[in-house]
Every structure is written in structure tokens, then in C-alpha cells.
PDB file of C-alpha atoms in Angstrom:
ATOM      1  CA  MET Y 955      49.268  -1.069 -53.136  1.00  0.00           C
ATOM      2  CA  PRO Y 956      47.516   1.578 -50.950  1.00  0.00           C
ATOM      3  CA  ARG Y 957      43.833   1.101 -50.149  1.00  0.00           C
ATOM      4  CA  LEU Y 958      41.033   3.686 -49.713  1.00  0.00           C
ATOM      5  CA  LEU Y 959      37.713   3.054 -47.985  1.00  0.00           C
ATOM      6  CA  ALA Y 960      35.022   4.894 -49.871  1.00  0.00           C
ATOM      7  CA  TYR Y 961      32.030   5.259 -47.514  1.00  0.00           C
ATOM      8  CA  SER Y 962      28.825   6.513 -49.119  1.00  0.00           C
ATOM      9  CA  ARG Y 963      25.989   5.693 -46.666  1.00  0.00           C
ATOM     10  CA  THR Y 964      23.160   8.214 -46.709  1.00  0.00           C
ATOM     11  CA  THR Y 965      20.243   8.675 -44.254  1.00  0.00           C
ATOM     12  CA  GLY Y 966      19.291  12.017 -45.679  1.00  0.00           C
ATOM     13  CA  TYR Y 967      19.456  13.321 -49.268  1.00  0.00           C
ATOM     14  CA  ARG Y 968      21.045  10.812 -51.694  1.00  0.00           C
ATOM     15  CA  HIS Y 969      23.006  12.038 -54.690  1.00  0.00           C
ATOM     16  CA  ASP Y 970      22.652  10.005 -57.901  1.00  0.00           C
ATOM     17  CA  SER Y 971      26.364  10.662 -58.550  1.00  0.00           C
ATOM     18  CA  ILE Y 972      27.615   8.294 -55.821  1.00  0.00           C
ATOM     19  CA  PRO Y 973      28.301   5.314 -58.203  1.00  0.00           C
ATOM     20  CA  ALA Y 974      30.108   7.709 -60.567  1.00  0.00           C
ATOM     21  CA  GLY Y 975      32.150   9.053 -57.674  1.00  0.00           C
ATOM     22  CA  ILE Y 976      33.225   5.517 -56.678  1.00  0.00           C
ATOM     23  CA  ALA Y 977      34.148   4.793 -60.333  1.00  0.00           C
ATOM     24  CA  ALA Y 978      36.157   8.043 -60.516  1.00  0.00           C
ATOM     25  CA  LEU Y 979      38.078   7.149 -57.403  1.00  0.00           C
ATOM     26  CA  ARG Y 980      38.928   3.760 -58.826  1.00  0.00           C
ATOM     27  CA  ALA Y 981      40.137   5.386 -62.070  1.00  0.00           C
ATOM     28  CA  LEU Y 982      42.350   7.954 -60.371  1.00  0.00           C
ATOM     29  CA  GLY Y 983      45.501   6.040 -59.583  1.00  0.00           C
ATOM     30  CA  ASP Y 984      47.491   3.233 -58.128  1.00  0.00           C
ATOM     31  CA  PHE Y 985      45.316   2.324 -55.158  1.00  0.00           C
ATOM     32  CA  THR Y 986      42.565  -0.091 -54.343  1.00  0.00           C
ATOM     33  CA  VAL Y 987      39.145   1.273 -53.459  1.00  0.00           C
ATOM     34  CA  ASP Y 988      36.873  -0.654 -51.154  1.00  0.00           C
ATOM     35  CA  ALA Y 989      33.348   0.854 -51.359  1.00  0.00           C
ATOM     36  CA  SER Y 990      30.777   0.363 -48.587  1.00  0.00           C
ATOM     37  CA  GLU Y 991      27.590   1.763 -47.201  1.00  0.00           C
ATOM     38  CA  ASP Y 992      27.635  -0.592 -44.223  1.00  0.00           C
ATOM     39  CA  PRO Y 993      28.213   1.214 -40.849  1.00  0.00           C
ATOM     40  CA  ALA Y 994      30.080  -1.947 -39.685  1.00  0.00           C
ATOM     41  CA  ALA Y 995      32.885  -1.001 -42.144  1.00  0.00           C
ATOM     42  CA  LEU Y 996      33.812   1.872 -39.839  1.00  0.00           C
ATOM     43  CA  GLU Y 997      33.576  -0.305 -36.703  1.00  0.00           C
ATOM     44  CA  ARG Y 998      36.410  -2.608 -37.836  1.00  0.00           C
ATOM     45  CA  SER Y 999      40.070  -1.658 -37.893  1.00  0.00           C
ATOM     46  CA  LEU Y1000      40.788   1.068 -40.394  1.00  0.00           C
ATOM     47  CA  ASP Y1001      44.479   0.435 -40.304  1.00  0.00           C
ATOM     48  CA  PRO Y1002      44.638  -1.264 -43.734  1.00  0.00           C
ATOM     49  CA  TYR Y1003      43.572   2.098 -45.309  1.00  0.00           C
ATOM     50  CA  ALA Y1004      45.674   5.026 -46.408  1.00  0.00           C
ATOM     51  CA  ALA Y1005      42.522   7.116 -46.136  1.00  0.00           C
ATOM     52  CA  VAL Y1006      38.803   6.974 -45.493  1.00  0.00           C
ATOM     53  CA  VAL Y1007      36.686   8.897 -48.032  1.00  0.00           C
ATOM     54  CA  PHE Y1008      33.227  10.032 -47.052  1.00  0.00           C
ATOM     55  CA  LEU Y1009      31.716  10.318 -50.534  1.00  0.00           C
ATOM     56  CA  SER Y1010      28.473  12.291 -50.597  1.00  0.00           C
ATOM     57  CA  THR Y1011      27.358  10.886 -47.276  1.00  0.00           C
ATOM     58  CA  SER Y1012      24.418  12.585 -45.602  1.00  0.00           C
ATOM     59  CA  GLY Y1013      22.607  12.422 -42.250  1.00  0.00           C
ATOM     60  CA  GLU Y1014      23.712  10.387 -39.312  1.00  0.00           C
ATOM     61  CA  VAL Y1015      25.659   7.472 -40.899  1.00  0.00           C
ATOM     62  CA  LEU Y1016      27.856   6.111 -38.104  1.00  0.00           C
ATOM     63  CA  THR Y1017      27.227   4.040 -34.988  1.00  0.00           C
ATOM     64  CA  PRO Y1018      28.907   5.158 -31.711  1.00  0.00           C
ATOM     65  CA  ALA Y1019      31.550   2.498 -32.265  1.00  0.00           C
ATOM     66  CA  GLY Y1020      32.117   3.792 -35.788  1.00  0.00           C
ATOM     67  CA  ARG Y1021      32.585   7.306 -34.500  1.00  0.00           C
ATOM     68  CA  ALA Y1022      35.118   6.211 -31.940  1.00  0.00           C
ATOM     69  CA  ARG Y1023      37.014   4.126 -34.505  1.00  0.00           C
ATOM     70  CA  LEU Y1024      37.083   6.938 -37.070  1.00  0.00           C
ATOM     71  CA  ALA Y1025      38.298   9.536 -34.475  1.00  0.00           C
ATOM     72  CA  ALA Y1026      41.033   7.170 -33.237  1.00  0.00           C
ATOM     73  CA  TYR Y1027      42.160   6.449 -36.843  1.00  0.00           C
ATOM     74  CA  VAL Y1028      42.314  10.130 -37.715  1.00  0.00           C
ATOM     75  CA  GLU Y1029      44.055  11.087 -34.431  1.00  0.00           C
ATOM     76  CA  GLY Y1030      46.530   8.307 -35.107  1.00  0.00           C
ATOM     77  CA  GLY Y1031      47.450   9.820 -38.427  1.00  0.00           C
ATOM     78  CA  GLY Y1032      45.000   8.137 -40.784  1.00  0.00           C
ATOM     79  CA  GLY Y1033      43.820  10.116 -43.773  1.00  0.00           C
ATOM     80  CA  PHE Y1034      40.307  11.515 -44.190  1.00  0.00           C
ATOM     81  CA  VAL Y1035      38.706  13.058 -47.239  1.00  0.00           C
ATOM     82  CA  GLY Y1036      35.201  14.496 -47.273  1.00  0.00           C
ATOM     83  CA  VAL Y1037      33.595  14.774 -50.708  1.00  0.00           C
ATOM     84  CA  HIS Y1038      30.639  17.082 -51.494  1.00  0.00           C
ATOM     85  CA  ALA Y1039      27.753  16.156 -49.172  1.00  0.00           C
ATOM     86  CA  ALA Y1040      30.086  14.843 -46.502  1.00  0.00           C
ATOM     87  CA  ALA Y1041      29.565  18.377 -45.056  1.00  0.00           C
ATOM     88  CA  CYS Y1042      25.915  17.509 -44.313  1.00  0.00           C
ATOM     89  CA  THR Y1043      26.764  14.463 -42.292  1.00  0.00           C
ATOM     90  CA  GLU Y1044      26.935  13.683 -38.560  1.00  0.00           C
ATOM     91  CA  TYR Y1045      25.587  17.034 -37.349  1.00  0.00           C
ATOM     92  CA  ASP Y1046      25.106  15.626 -33.882  1.00  0.00           C
ATOM     93  CA  TRP Y1047      28.821  14.714 -33.544  1.00  0.00           C
ATOM     94  CA  PRO Y1048      30.967  17.834 -32.742  1.00  0.00           C
ATOM     95  CA  TYR Y1049      34.231  16.006 -33.499  1.00  0.00           C
ATOM     96  CA  TYR Y1050      33.128  15.492 -37.139  1.00  0.00           C
ATOM     97  CA  GLY Y1051      32.376  19.169 -37.568  1.00  0.00           C
ATOM     98  CA  THR Y1052      35.785  20.059 -36.279  1.00  0.00           C
ATOM     99  CA  LEU Y1053      37.375  17.505 -38.641  1.00  0.00           C
ATOM    100  CA  LEU Y1054      35.612  19.065 -41.622  1.00  0.00           C
ATOM    101  CA  GLY Y1055      36.203  22.702 -40.497  1.00  0.00           C
ATOM    102  CA  ALA Y1056      32.778  23.729 -41.855  1.00  0.00           C
ATOM    103  CA  ARG Y1057      29.216  22.496 -42.136  1.00  0.00           C
ATOM    104  CA  PHE Y1058      26.701  22.631 -44.996  1.00  0.00           C
ATOM    105  CA  ASP Y1059      23.886  25.045 -44.267  1.00  0.00           C
ATOM    106  CA  ARG Y1060      22.178  25.550 -47.573  1.00  0.00           C
ATOM    107  CA  HIS Y1061      22.776  26.491 -51.180  1.00  0.00           C
ATOM    108  CA  PRO Y1062      20.707  28.727 -53.438  1.00  0.00           C
ATOM    109  CA  ALA Y1063      19.865  27.946 -57.045  1.00  0.00           C
ATOM    110  CA  HIS Y1064      22.651  27.884 -59.617  1.00  0.00           C
ATOM    111  CA  GLN Y1065      24.088  31.322 -60.106  1.00  0.00           C
ATOM    112  CA  PRO Y1066      27.191  32.941 -61.505  1.00  0.00           C
ATOM    113  CA  GLY Y1067      30.088  33.568 -59.159  1.00  0.00           C
ATOM    114  CA  ARG Y1068      33.681  34.694 -59.221  1.00  0.00           C
ATOM    115  CA  VAL Y1069      36.598  32.916 -57.604  1.00  0.00           C
ATOM    116  CA  VAL Y1070      39.744  34.945 -57.022  1.00  0.00           C
ATOM    117  CA  VAL Y1071      42.857  32.673 -56.908  1.00  0.00           C
ATOM    118  CA  GLU Y1072      45.193  34.042 -54.198  1.00  0.00           C
ATOM    119  CA  ASP Y1073      47.855  31.381 -54.487  1.00  0.00           C
ATOM    120  CA  GLY Y1074      48.385  30.263 -58.051  1.00  0.00           C
ATOM    121  CA  ASP Y1075      51.244  28.001 -57.086  1.00  0.00           C
ATOM    122  CA  HIS Y1076      49.138  25.666 -54.961  1.00  0.00           C
ATOM    123  CA  PRO Y1077      48.397  22.283 -56.504  1.00  0.00           C
ATOM    124  CA  ALA Y1078      44.597  22.870 -56.058  1.00  0.00           C
ATOM    125  CA  THR Y1079      44.674  26.149 -57.973  1.00  0.00           C
ATOM    126  CA  ARG Y1080      47.718  26.132 -60.285  1.00  0.00           C
ATOM    127  CA  ASP Y1081      45.599  25.198 -63.318  1.00  0.00           C
ATOM    128  CA  LEU Y1082      43.032  27.921 -62.697  1.00  0.00           C
ATOM    129  CA  PRO Y1083      43.192  31.479 -64.076  1.00  0.00           C
ATOM    130  CA  PRO Y1084      43.696  34.347 -61.639  1.00  0.00           C
ATOM    131  CA  VAL Y1085      39.889  35.043 -61.762  1.00  0.00           C
ATOM    132  CA  TRP Y1086      37.596  32.136 -62.482  1.00  0.00           C
ATOM    133  CA  GLU Y1087      33.987  32.889 -63.464  1.00  0.00           C
ATOM    134  CA  PHE Y1088      31.815  29.869 -62.782  1.00  0.00           C
ATOM    135  CA  THR Y1089      28.078  29.054 -62.427  1.00  0.00           C
ATOM    136  CA  ASP Y1090      27.337  26.654 -59.663  1.00  0.00           C
ATOM    137  CA  GLU Y1091      25.468  26.025 -56.393  1.00  0.00           C
ATOM    138  CA  TRP Y1092      27.482  28.345 -54.074  1.00  0.00           C
ATOM    139  CA  TYR Y1093      27.225  26.737 -50.688  1.00  0.00           C
ATOM    140  CA  ASP Y1094      26.596  28.428 -47.266  1.00  0.00           C
TER     141      ASP Y1094
END
């Protein structure tokens, strides 16, 4: 059975939803979820995992050894998923910013927005209408 490492250490803002996120991952499918907030979890071999999930992490959460291990794991084909606040993590590590493709800057108060679906056949959007009106924190 595949295994995921759900890493949820925070040194900045902490979301109350982290336990619910871990429970949701465990309920999703046929895989085992190992949850940790211990930086040493990223210093050990990540080979047993199909993916490493940064679940609402924030701030500087890795040691230099953990950074090296995560980069080697990803470069070797290991999976990585960043959930929500993962984008406000490891600002001092350029590799991580490149891995994410974007960084959290800020978000305004909840406000209405419009999402225009350009590819309705993609698995991430196939259940959405062509235009989706939604009120949320629209992130910068």
C-alpha cells in the first residue's frame, strides 16, 4: 500500500484546520498517511513514500539536512504536494520557491470573485461550471 508523509510543522501562522486536513488525507484512498511535525522526519530517507505533503506548513520548517533530503527526493522522482499555507514556507530557500512555482504574499478579506474555466476536460476543473462565482480569500 502506498504511503504519504504529511508534514505540518509551523513556525509562523498556524491553521486550526491541520488536524482536519490530516484526517481528510487519511480518508481519501488506499494509502497510509504518516503525519509528523518533527523536522527529523525529512532528514531520514523519504524513499518509502509515494509523496511528501506539506500540509499548511508555515515559516522555516526544515533543517539544512531536511532541505537537502527533500530536494534529492524530488529530483529523484519523488512526489510533492503543497497544501494551502505551504506557499508561505521556507522563504529563505530558493529551491522551494521554484518547486512551488509561486509564493504567498498576502490576501485581502473575503470577497467575491469569478473563476473562468479554460479547460473543462481537466480533472481539476471538469466538475466546475464554465464560470464559477465564489467568495474566498483571493491570494496574491
